[in-house]
mmCIF file of C-alpha atoms in Angstrom:
data_model
loop_
_atom_site.group_PDB
_atom_site.id
_atom_site.type_symbol
_atom_site.label_atom_id
_atom_site.label_comp_id
_atom_site.label_asym_id
_atom_site.label_seq_id
_atom_site.Cartn_x
_atom_site.Cartn_y
_atom_site.Cartn_z
ATOM 1 C CA MET A 1 87.424 76.349 70.367
ATOM 2 C CA TYR A 2 84.379 74.233 69.538
ATOM 3 C CA TRP A 3 81.393 74.485 71.903
ATOM 4 C CA ALA A 4 78.525 72.007 71.378
ATOM 5 C CA GLY A 5 75.411 72.726 73.412
ATOM 6 C CA GLY A 6 75.431 74.282 76.850
ATOM 7 C CA ASN A 7 75.682 77.995 77.502
ATOM 8 C CA PRO A 8 78.548 79.230 79.699
ATOM 9 C CA PHE A 9 77.247 82.789 79.371
ATOM 10 C CA HIS A 10 74.318 81.606 81.477
ATOM 11 C CA HIS A 11 75.928 79.556 84.211
ATOM 12 C CA HIS A 12 79.540 80.680 84.590
ATOM 13 C CA GLN A 13 80.434 82.940 87.501
ATOM 14 C CA ASP A 14 81.846 86.428 86.817
ATOM 15 C CA LEU A 15 80.629 86.818 83.246
ATOM 16 C CA ASN A 16 82.767 89.891 82.658
ATOM 17 C CA ARG A 17 85.871 87.820 83.382
ATOM 18 C CA LEU A 18 84.538 85.160 80.998
ATOM 19 C CA ARG A 19 84.091 87.833 78.306
ATOM 20 C CA ARG A 20 87.763 88.746 78.632
ATOM 21 C CA ALA A 21 88.788 85.092 78.335
ATOM 22 C CA TRP A 22 86.430 84.607 75.363
ATOM 23 C CA ARG A 23 88.475 87.090 73.331
ATOM 24 C CA LYS A 24 91.615 84.920 73.451
ATOM 25 C CA PRO A 25 90.836 82.032 71.039
ATOM 26 C CA GLU A 26 91.481 82.804 67.369
ATOM 27 C CA THR A 27 88.274 81.077 66.269
ATOM 28 C CA ILE A 28 85.175 80.041 68.215
ATOM 29 C CA ILE A 29 82.624 77.630 66.727
ATOM 30 C CA VAL A 30 79.298 77.155 68.515
ATOM 31 C CA HIS A 31 76.961 74.273 67.714
ATOM 32 C CA ASP A 32 73.478 75.018 69.082
ATOM 33 C CA ALA A 33 69.784 75.276 68.286
ATOM 34 C CA TRP A 34 69.287 78.715 69.861
ATOM 35 C CA TRP A 35 70.784 82.187 69.631
ATOM 36 C CA THR A 36 72.118 82.027 73.163
ATOM 37 C CA ALA A 37 74.551 84.596 74.495
ATOM 38 C CA THR A 38 77.268 82.036 73.719
ATOM 39 C CA ALA A 39 76.153 81.503 70.112
ATOM 40 C CA ARG A 40 76.029 85.268 69.594
ATOM 41 C CA ARG A 41 79.734 85.413 70.497
ATOM 42 C CA ALA A 42 80.886 82.798 67.979
ATOM 43 C CA ASP A 43 82.777 83.290 64.734
ATOM 44 C CA ILE A 44 80.968 80.329 63.176
ATOM 45 C CA VAL A 45 77.618 78.857 64.221
ATOM 46 C CA PHE A 46 76.415 75.390 63.223
ATOM 47 C CA PRO A 47 72.601 75.478 63.583
ATOM 48 C CA ALA A 48 71.555 72.223 65.245
ATOM 49 C CA THR A 49 68.118 70.645 65.359
ATOM 50 C CA THR A 50 65.882 70.600 68.401
ATOM 51 C CA THR A 51 64.492 67.326 69.769
ATOM 52 C CA LEU A 52 61.362 67.803 67.619
ATOM 53 C CA GLU A 53 63.433 67.871 64.412
ATOM 54 C CA ARG A 54 65.386 64.628 64.860
ATOM 55 C CA SER A 55 64.970 61.076 66.091
ATOM 56 C CA ASP A 56 66.599 59.971 69.314
ATOM 57 C CA VAL A 57 66.117 57.688 72.286
ATOM 58 C CA GLY A 58 65.683 58.847 75.862
ATOM 59 C CA GLY A 59 66.071 57.344 79.306
ATOM 60 C CA SER A 60 68.153 57.441 82.473
ATOM 61 C CA GLY A 61 69.631 55.099 85.038
ATOM 62 C CA ARG A 62 66.666 55.431 87.425
ATOM 63 C CA ASP A 63 63.882 55.747 84.850
ATOM 64 C CA ARG A 64 61.751 52.656 84.134
ATOM 65 C CA PHE A 65 60.819 53.932 80.681
ATOM 66 C CA ILE A 66 62.926 54.098 77.532
ATOM 67 C CA ILE A 67 61.371 56.661 75.189
ATOM 68 C CA ALA A 68 61.340 56.526 71.380
ATOM 69 C CA MET A 69 61.881 60.207 70.577
ATOM 70 C CA GLN A 70 60.580 60.175 67.032
ATOM 71 C CA GLN A 71 61.131 63.125 64.719
ATOM 72 C CA ALA A 72 57.988 65.282 64.608
ATOM 73 C CA ILE A 73 58.849 67.885 61.943
ATOM 74 C CA PRO A 74 61.527 68.334 59.259
ATOM 75 C CA PRO A 75 64.587 70.393 60.267
ATOM 76 C CA VAL A 76 63.873 74.128 60.112
ATOM 77 C CA ALA A 77 65.920 76.600 58.033
ATOM 78 C CA GLY A 78 68.746 74.236 57.162
ATOM 79 C CA ALA A 79 69.476 73.015 60.694
ATOM 80 C CA ARG A 80 71.145 69.608 60.976
ATOM 81 C CA ASN A 81 71.142 67.055 63.755
ATOM 82 C CA ASP A 82 74.272 66.513 65.834
ATOM 83 C CA PHE A 83 75.163 63.287 64.056
ATOM 84 C CA GLU A 84 75.027 64.891 60.605
ATOM 85 C CA ILE A 85 77.106 67.902 61.689
ATOM 86 C CA PHE A 86 79.842 65.703 63.133
ATOM 87 C CA ARG A 87 79.603 63.256 60.205
ATOM 88 C CA GLU A 88 80.329 65.982 57.678
ATOM 89 C CA LEU A 89 83.093 67.499 59.782
ATOM 90 C CA ALA A 90 84.666 64.047 60.114
ATOM 91 C CA GLY A 91 84.381 63.622 56.353
ATOM 92 C CA ARG A 92 86.207 66.874 55.680
ATOM 93 C CA LEU A 93 88.955 65.742 58.030
ATOM 94 C CA GLY A 94 89.207 62.375 56.286
ATOM 95 C CA TYR A 95 87.677 59.941 58.798
ATOM 96 C CA GLU A 96 83.934 59.874 58.132
ATOM 97 C CA GLN A 97 83.857 56.075 57.964
ATOM 98 C CA LYS A 98 85.709 55.763 61.263
ATOM 99 C CA PHE A 99 83.212 58.152 62.890
ATOM 100 C CA THR A 100 79.998 56.660 61.527
ATOM 101 C CA GLU A 101 81.184 53.013 61.376
ATOM 102 C CA GLY A 102 78.981 52.835 58.275
ATOM 103 C CA ARG A 103 75.760 53.553 60.187
ATOM 104 C CA THR A 104 73.120 56.245 59.816
ATOM 105 C CA ASP A 105 71.690 58.042 62.809
ATOM 106 C CA ILE A 106 68.663 55.720 63.033
ATOM 107 C CA GLU A 107 70.956 52.698 62.752
ATOM 108 C CA TRP A 108 72.947 54.026 65.712
ATOM 109 C CA ILE A 109 69.704 54.456 67.666
ATOM 110 C CA ARG A 110 68.788 50.855 66.857
ATOM 111 C CA LEU A 111 72.231 49.654 67.947
ATOM 112 C CA LEU A 112 72.168 51.555 71.236
ATOM 113 C CA TYR A 113 68.676 50.307 72.053
ATOM 114 C CA ASN A 114 69.673 46.729 71.269
ATOM 115 C CA ARG A 115 72.693 47.034 73.560
ATOM 116 C CA ALA A 116 70.406 48.208 76.361
ATOM 117 C CA ARG A 117 67.967 45.421 75.533
ATOM 118 C CA GLY A 118 70.781 42.863 75.760
ATOM 119 C CA ALA A 119 71.876 44.178 79.160
ATOM 120 C CA ASN A 120 68.276 43.952 80.377
ATOM 121 C CA ILE A 121 67.988 40.347 79.148
ATOM 122 C CA GLU A 122 71.131 39.462 81.099
ATOM 123 C CA ALA A 123 69.447 40.958 84.167
ATOM 124 C CA GLY A 124 66.315 38.895 83.563
ATOM 125 C CA VAL A 125 64.212 41.692 82.013
ATOM 126 C CA GLU A 126 62.663 41.179 78.582
ATOM 127 C CA LEU A 127 62.239 44.349 76.505
ATOM 128 C CA PRO A 128 60.507 44.410 73.099
ATOM 129 C CA GLU A 129 62.537 44.233 69.905
ATOM 130 C CA PHE A 130 63.466 47.577 68.399
ATOM 131 C CA ASP A 131 60.738 47.753 65.725
ATOM 132 C CA ALA A 132 58.007 47.050 68.292
ATOM 133 C CA PHE A 133 59.565 49.595 70.682
ATOM 134 C CA TRP A 134 59.681 52.224 67.942
ATOM 135 C CA ARG A 135 56.037 51.631 66.983
ATOM 136 C CA ALA A 136 54.837 51.750 70.597
ATOM 137 C CA GLY A 137 56.880 54.845 71.406
ATOM 138 C CA TYR A 138 58.318 53.480 74.625
ATOM 139 C CA ALA A 139 59.543 50.373 76.421
ATOM 140 C CA GLU A 140 58.708 49.791 80.068
ATOM 141 C CA GLN A 141 60.840 47.998 82.612
ATOM 142 C CA PRO A 142 59.119 46.342 85.590
ATOM 143 C CA ARG A 143 58.791 48.214 88.832
ATOM 144 C CA PRO A 144 61.565 47.333 91.291
ATOM 145 C CA SER A 145 60.595 44.865 93.980
ATOM 146 C CA LYS A 146 61.715 47.338 96.647
ATOM 147 C CA PRO A 147 62.292 51.107 96.629
ATOM 148 C CA TYR A 148 65.748 52.523 96.081
ATOM 149 C CA VAL A 149 67.493 53.412 99.340
ATOM 150 C CA LEU A 150 70.718 55.387 99.306
ATOM 151 C CA PHE A 151 73.533 53.185 100.637
ATOM 152 C CA GLY A 152 70.934 50.475 101.274
ATOM 153 C CA GLU A 153 73.339 47.559 100.747
ATOM 154 C CA PHE A 154 75.983 49.229 102.914
ATOM 155 C CA ARG A 155 73.449 49.759 105.695
ATOM 156 C CA ALA A 156 72.394 46.117 105.513
ATOM 157 C CA ASN A 157 75.950 44.759 105.519
ATOM 158 C CA PRO A 158 78.775 47.325 105.787
ATOM 159 C CA VAL A 159 81.443 44.604 105.761
ATOM 160 C CA THR A 160 80.413 43.028 102.447
ATOM 161 C CA HIS A 161 79.312 46.270 100.758
ATOM 162 C CA ARG A 162 82.119 48.686 101.570
ATOM 163 C CA LEU A 163 81.911 52.272 100.396
ATOM 164 C CA ASN A 164 84.467 53.736 98.016
ATOM 165 C CA THR A 165 86.433 55.431 100.799
ATOM 166 C CA PRO A 166 89.825 54.434 102.258
ATOM 167 C CA SER A 167 88.098 52.949 105.311
ATOM 168 C CA GLY A 168 85.093 51.579 103.426
ATOM 169 C CA ARG A 169 82.873 53.530 105.812
ATOM 170 C CA ILE A 170 81.228 56.940 106.009
ATOM 171 C CA GLU A 171 84.085 59.193 107.102
ATOM 172 C CA LEU A 172 83.539 62.203 109.341
ATOM 173 C CA PHE A 173 87.295 62.789 109.405
ATOM 174 C CA SER A 174 89.464 62.093 106.354
ATOM 175 C CA GLU A 175 93.104 61.211 106.893
ATOM 176 C CA THR A 176 93.609 61.508 103.119
ATOM 177 C CA ILE A 177 92.414 65.130 103.055
ATOM 178 C CA GLU A 178 94.421 65.853 106.208
ATOM 179 C CA ARG A 179 97.608 64.859 104.344
ATOM 180 C CA PHE A 180 96.852 67.427 101.622
ATOM 181 C CA ALA A 181 97.285 70.189 104.242
ATOM 182 C CA TYR A 182 94.997 72.594 102.359
ATOM 183 C CA ALA A 183 94.368 75.759 104.362
ATOM 184 C CA ASP A 184 90.886 76.143 102.860
ATOM 185 C CA CYS A 185 89.786 72.503 103.226
ATOM 186 C CA PRO A 186 90.118 70.919 106.694
ATOM 187 C CA PRO A 187 89.785 67.117 107.027
ATOM 188 C CA HIS A 188 86.391 67.362 108.754
ATOM 189 C CA ALA A 189 83.248 69.468 108.363
ATOM 190 C CA THR A 190 84.109 73.009 109.437
ATOM 191 C CA TRP A 191 82.369 76.354 109.115
ATOM 192 C CA MET A 192 84.724 78.827 107.498
ATOM 193 C CA PRO A 193 83.798 82.456 106.770
ATOM 194 C CA PRO A 194 82.863 82.849 103.107
ATOM 195 C CA ARG A 195 84.728 85.351 101.000
ATOM 196 C CA GLU A 196 81.612 87.515 100.920
ATOM 197 C CA TRP A 197 78.877 87.494 103.558
ATOM 198 C CA LEU A 198 77.148 90.007 105.810
ATOM 199 C CA GLY A 199 79.899 89.615 108.404
ATOM 200 C CA ALA A 200 82.661 90.488 105.921
ATOM 201 C CA PRO A 201 84.327 93.933 105.664
ATOM 202 C CA GLU A 202 83.020 94.168 102.089
ATOM 203 C CA ALA A 203 79.470 94.496 103.495
ATOM 204 C CA ALA A 204 80.238 98.124 104.359
ATOM 205 C CA ARG A 205 80.241 98.957 100.622
ATOM 206 C CA HIS A 206 77.815 96.289 99.383
ATOM 207 C CA PRO A 207 75.445 95.577 102.302
ATOM 208 C CA LEU A 208 72.988 93.143 100.680
ATOM 209 C CA TYR A 209 73.557 89.390 100.518
ATOM 210 C CA LEU A 210 72.465 88.018 97.130
ATOM 211 C CA VAL A 211 70.889 84.559 97.077
ATOM 212 C CA SER A 212 70.580 83.156 93.547
ATOM 213 C CA VAL A 213 68.001 80.386 93.161
ATOM 214 C CA GLN A 214 66.739 78.089 90.426
ATOM 215 C CA PRO A 215 63.793 79.588 88.524
ATOM 216 C CA ALA A 216 60.278 78.198 88.866
ATOM 217 C CA ASP A 217 59.255 79.166 85.322
ATOM 218 C CA ARG A 218 62.029 77.576 83.224
ATOM 219 C CA LEU A 219 64.865 75.038 83.459
ATOM 220 C CA HIS A 220 68.037 77.037 84.081
ATOM 221 C CA ALA A 221 68.081 79.393 81.052
ATOM 222 C CA GLN A 222 66.010 77.138 78.794
ATOM 223 C CA LEU A 223 62.771 78.681 77.484
ATOM 224 C CA ASP A 224 63.581 82.056 79.033
ATOM 225 C CA PRO A 225 62.001 83.734 75.952
ATOM 226 C CA GLY A 226 58.892 81.549 76.374
ATOM 227 C CA VAL A 227 55.476 82.789 77.435
ATOM 228 C CA VAL A 228 55.608 81.401 80.988
ATOM 229 C CA ALA A 229 58.951 82.980 81.842
ATOM 230 C CA ARG A 230 58.032 86.271 80.148
ATOM 231 C CA GLU A 231 54.888 86.585 82.258
ATOM 232 C CA HIS A 232 56.978 86.531 85.427
ATOM 233 C CA LYS A 233 59.330 89.318 84.362
ATOM 234 C CA VAL A 234 58.961 92.694 86.055
ATOM 235 C CA ALA A 235 59.361 95.674 83.729
ATOM 236 C CA GLY A 236 60.835 93.235 81.221
ATOM 237 C CA ARG A 237 63.658 92.172 83.581
ATOM 238 C CA GLU A 238 64.422 89.320 85.911
ATOM 239 C CA ARG A 239 62.757 89.771 89.301
ATOM 240 C CA ILE A 240 64.663 90.631 92.439
ATOM 241 C CA LYS A 241 62.943 90.107 95.783
ATOM 242 C CA ILE A 242 63.748 92.504 98.603
ATOM 243 C CA HIS A 243 62.470 93.090 102.143
ATOM 244 C CA PRO A 244 60.191 96.151 102.567
ATOM 245 C CA ASP A 245 62.603 97.853 104.983
ATOM 246 C CA ASP A 246 65.562 97.522 102.585
ATOM 247 C CA ALA A 247 63.406 98.817 99.746
ATOM 248 C CA ALA A 248 62.112 101.790 101.758
ATOM 249 C CA SER A 249 65.590 102.846 102.859
ATOM 250 C CA ARG A 250 66.537 103.074 99.168
ATOM 251 C CA ALA A 251 63.307 104.759 97.996
ATOM 252 C CA ILE A 252 62.483 101.675 95.943
ATOM 253 C CA GLU A 253 58.941 100.545 95.202
ATOM 254 C CA ALA A 254 57.441 97.382 93.706
ATOM 255 C CA GLY A 255 57.767 97.340 89.918
ATOM 256 C CA ASP A 256 60.765 99.682 89.839
ATOM 257 C CA VAL A 257 63.776 98.907 87.700
ATOM 258 C CA VAL A 258 66.917 98.805 89.839
ATOM 259 C CA ARG A 259 70.627 98.527 89.213
ATOM 260 C CA VAL A 260 72.179 95.667 91.167
ATOM 261 C CA PHE A 261 75.944 96.069 91.368
ATOM 262 C CA ASN A 262 79.281 95.339 92.975
ATOM 263 C CA GLU A 263 82.914 95.702 91.894
ATOM 264 C CA ARG A 264 82.610 92.828 89.360
ATOM 265 C CA GLY A 265 79.612 94.025 87.398
ATOM 266 C CA ALA A 266 76.049 95.283 87.347
ATOM 267 C CA CYS A 267 72.659 94.237 86.038
ATOM 268 C CA LEU A 268 69.133 95.583 85.894
ATOM 269 C CA ALA A 269 66.244 93.843 87.647
ATOM 270 C CA GLY A 270 62.555 94.394 88.372
ATOM 271 C CA VAL A 271 61.594 94.804 92.025
ATOM 272 C CA VAL A 272 59.266 92.539 93.979
ATOM 273 C CA ILE A 273 58.694 93.554 97.614
ATOM 274 C CA ASP A 274 58.557 90.416 99.758
ATOM 275 C CA ARG A 275 58.225 90.425 103.536
ATOM 276 C CA ASP A 276 59.328 86.759 103.636
ATOM 277 C CA VAL A 277 62.828 87.751 102.493
ATOM 278 C CA LEU A 278 65.172 88.455 105.395
ATOM 279 C CA PRO A 279 66.354 92.033 105.875
ATOM 280 C CA GLY A 280 69.786 92.418 104.311
ATOM 281 C CA VAL A 281 69.074 89.679 101.752
ATOM 282 C CA VAL A 282 67.904 89.885 98.135
ATOM 283 C CA VAL A 283 66.854 86.958 95.947
ATOM 284 C CA MET A 284 67.228 86.520 92.177
ATOM 285 C CA ALA A 285 66.722 83.464 89.998
ATOM 286 C CA THR A 286 69.378 82.425 87.523
ATOM 287 C CA GLY A 287 68.629 81.981 83.845
ATOM 288 C CA ALA A 288 67.844 85.426 82.421
ATOM 289 C CA TRP A 289 69.618 85.511 79.053
ATOM 290 C CA TYR A 290 72.753 87.617 79.356
ATOM 291 C CA ASP A 291 72.360 90.977 77.602
ATOM 292 C CA PRO A 292 75.316 93.373 78.015
ATOM 293 C CA ALA A 293 74.611 96.937 76.927
ATOM 294 C CA SER A 294 78.070 97.423 75.369
ATOM 295 C CA ASN A 295 81.496 95.870 74.884
ATOM 296 C CA ASP A 296 82.924 97.848 77.786
ATOM 297 C CA GLU A 297 84.937 96.115 80.494
ATOM 298 C CA LEU A 298 82.091 96.150 83.058
ATOM 299 C CA ALA A 299 79.122 96.451 80.741
ATOM 300 C CA LEU A 300 75.686 96.692 82.328
ATOM 301 C CA ASP A 301 73.581 93.550 81.835
ATOM 302 C CA ARG A 302 70.155 94.873 80.871
ATOM 303 C CA HIS A 303 68.205 91.700 81.655
ATOM 304 C CA GLY A 304 69.166 90.468 85.117
ATOM 305 C CA ASN A 305 71.734 87.668 85.026
ATOM 306 C CA PRO A 306 73.146 87.378 88.577
ATOM 307 C CA ASN A 307 76.353 85.801 87.308
ATOM 308 C CA VAL A 308 77.676 89.221 86.339
ATOM 309 C CA LEU A 309 77.856 89.740 90.109
ATOM 310 C CA ALA A 310 79.304 86.391 91.253
ATOM 311 C CA PHE A 311 83.043 85.818 91.604
ATOM 312 C CA ASP A 312 84.853 82.985 89.854
ATOM 313 C CA GLN A 313 86.579 81.145 92.681
ATOM 314 C CA GLY A 314 86.385 77.478 93.615
ATOM 315 C CA THR A 315 84.903 76.490 96.955
ATOM 316 C CA SER A 316 88.273 75.054 97.977
ATOM 317 C CA LYS A 317 91.596 73.960 96.541
ATOM 318 C CA LEU A 318 90.292 70.385 96.717
ATOM 319 C CA THR A 319 86.819 70.566 95.191
ATOM 320 C CA GLN A 320 86.790 73.680 92.953
ATOM 321 C CA GLY A 321 82.975 73.817 93.100
ATOM 322 C CA PRO A 322 81.199 77.099 92.279
ATOM 323 C CA SER A 323 80.875 79.747 94.990
ATOM 324 C CA ALA A 324 77.725 81.374 93.648
ATOM 325 C CA LEU A 325 75.962 81.715 97.031
ATOM 326 C CA SER A 326 78.565 84.045 98.478
ATOM 327 C CA VAL A 327 77.895 87.403 96.840
ATOM 328 C CA LEU A 328 77.455 90.891 98.254
ATOM 329 C CA VAL A 329 75.718 93.627 96.261
ATOM 330 C CA GLU A 330 74.121 97.044 96.539
ATOM 331 C CA ILE A 331 70.923 98.189 94.835
ATOM 332 C CA GLU A 332 69.845 101.582 93.582
ATOM 333 C CA LYS A 333 66.777 102.765 91.704
ATOM 334 C CA TRP A 334 67.383 103.241 87.996
ATOM 335 C CA GLN A 335 66.888 106.864 87.047
ATOM 336 C CA GLY A 336 65.194 107.668 83.768
ATOM 337 C CA GLU A 337 64.082 105.289 81.064
ATOM 338 C CA ALA A 338 65.644 101.823 81.272
ATOM 339 C CA PRO A 339 67.492 100.637 78.152
ATOM 340 C CA PRO A 340 65.619 98.076 76.026
ATOM 341 C CA MET A 341 66.407 94.413 76.638
ATOM 342 C CA ARG A 342 67.666 92.708 73.427
ATOM 343 C CA ALA A 343 68.770 89.246 74.580
ATOM 344 C CA TRP A 344 65.985 87.484 72.665
ATOM 345 C CA GLU A 345 66.528 89.306 69.373
ATOM 346 C CA ALA A 346 68.304 87.371 66.627
ATOM 347 C CA PRO A 347 71.595 88.969 65.572
ATOM 348 C CA GLU A 348 72.110 90.288 62.073
ATOM 349 C CA VAL A 349 73.188 87.462 59.767
ATOM 350 C CA GLN A 350 74.813 87.797 56.358
ATOM 351 C CA LEU A 351 73.119 85.099 54.312
ATOM 352 C CA GLY A 352 75.802 85.262 51.662
ATOM 353 C CA ALA A 353 78.448 84.508 54.261
ATOM 354 C CA ILE A 354 76.473 81.480 55.400
ATOM 355 C CA LYS A 355 76.230 80.175 51.844
ATOM 356 C CA ARG A 356 79.969 80.576 51.348
ATOM 357 C CA LEU A 357 80.680 78.729 54.585
ATOM 358 C CA THR A 358 78.327 75.943 53.534
ATOM 359 C CA ALA A 359 80.219 75.541 50.291
ATOM 360 C CA VAL A 360 83.682 75.417 51.860
#
């Protein structure tokens, strides 16, 4: 299994189930710039450059600016950019020329920019030539003559600008979905009891409803070891917000380390008392780097990743979206000294082994 970028040990539900699955492949190769929980569980790691160590070009479909992402520093400690890693792998497999098409990474950047420039010219927009763009650091497209409006053309003329639905219209009832006859996905918007909520029988054992939110101090798990995210930790753990009444009934005070648990797993968290949180509800942000205390089946996560608590079940047979906001937990005060959090520590590396791999 080859994993390039991304970090499933951040975002996947039921991380203990993922750990069991992760043991099945014979070899796991991870291609990343950081010692994420995923990289730490690889047999082979290809250290990749960050955006500061390589040249690239940036932009998006609704961004007026194309950015020349020029390399700022040389690659650190032998890291290579994505193109060079894949180029050498392709070479060892006998198709380097087919992969690179005879171009270097900067030549590919030039080609991709020129393709975008050609498409803009066809649309009546003149962008600078590549060398001028690269010197300036960006290319700017003109502001649109009118703001973007979702389904604007459809709203103006629904006959000419049909939607991509069987009827060409917004459908409140779907005959297509009705024909699937899925018990967990009716053909129209319907409230259905979640698997876990405060009205479920499971609430008798785990009476708190966990809401996991996006963090305000990082992007997902990115920069979790950074200064801003660190300053918001409580007792070195991810924060968990709880109503004063729920805290008092458990003899929990602000700043305490607590164990958050259910039948799928457990994690530590630092307590924040918040009267704005509803009674019976607790709130944790995602993104704390996963840090299991052992290799045991239900190892305690020492840092506070709520995905050790979430179940891995699709929202329906049709969509298979994540069900992260349907989790029941219980909380108890951690007794004694809390174990040290080690998610940000680099693992032990045998330099000799790396040199041998490099020479293979």
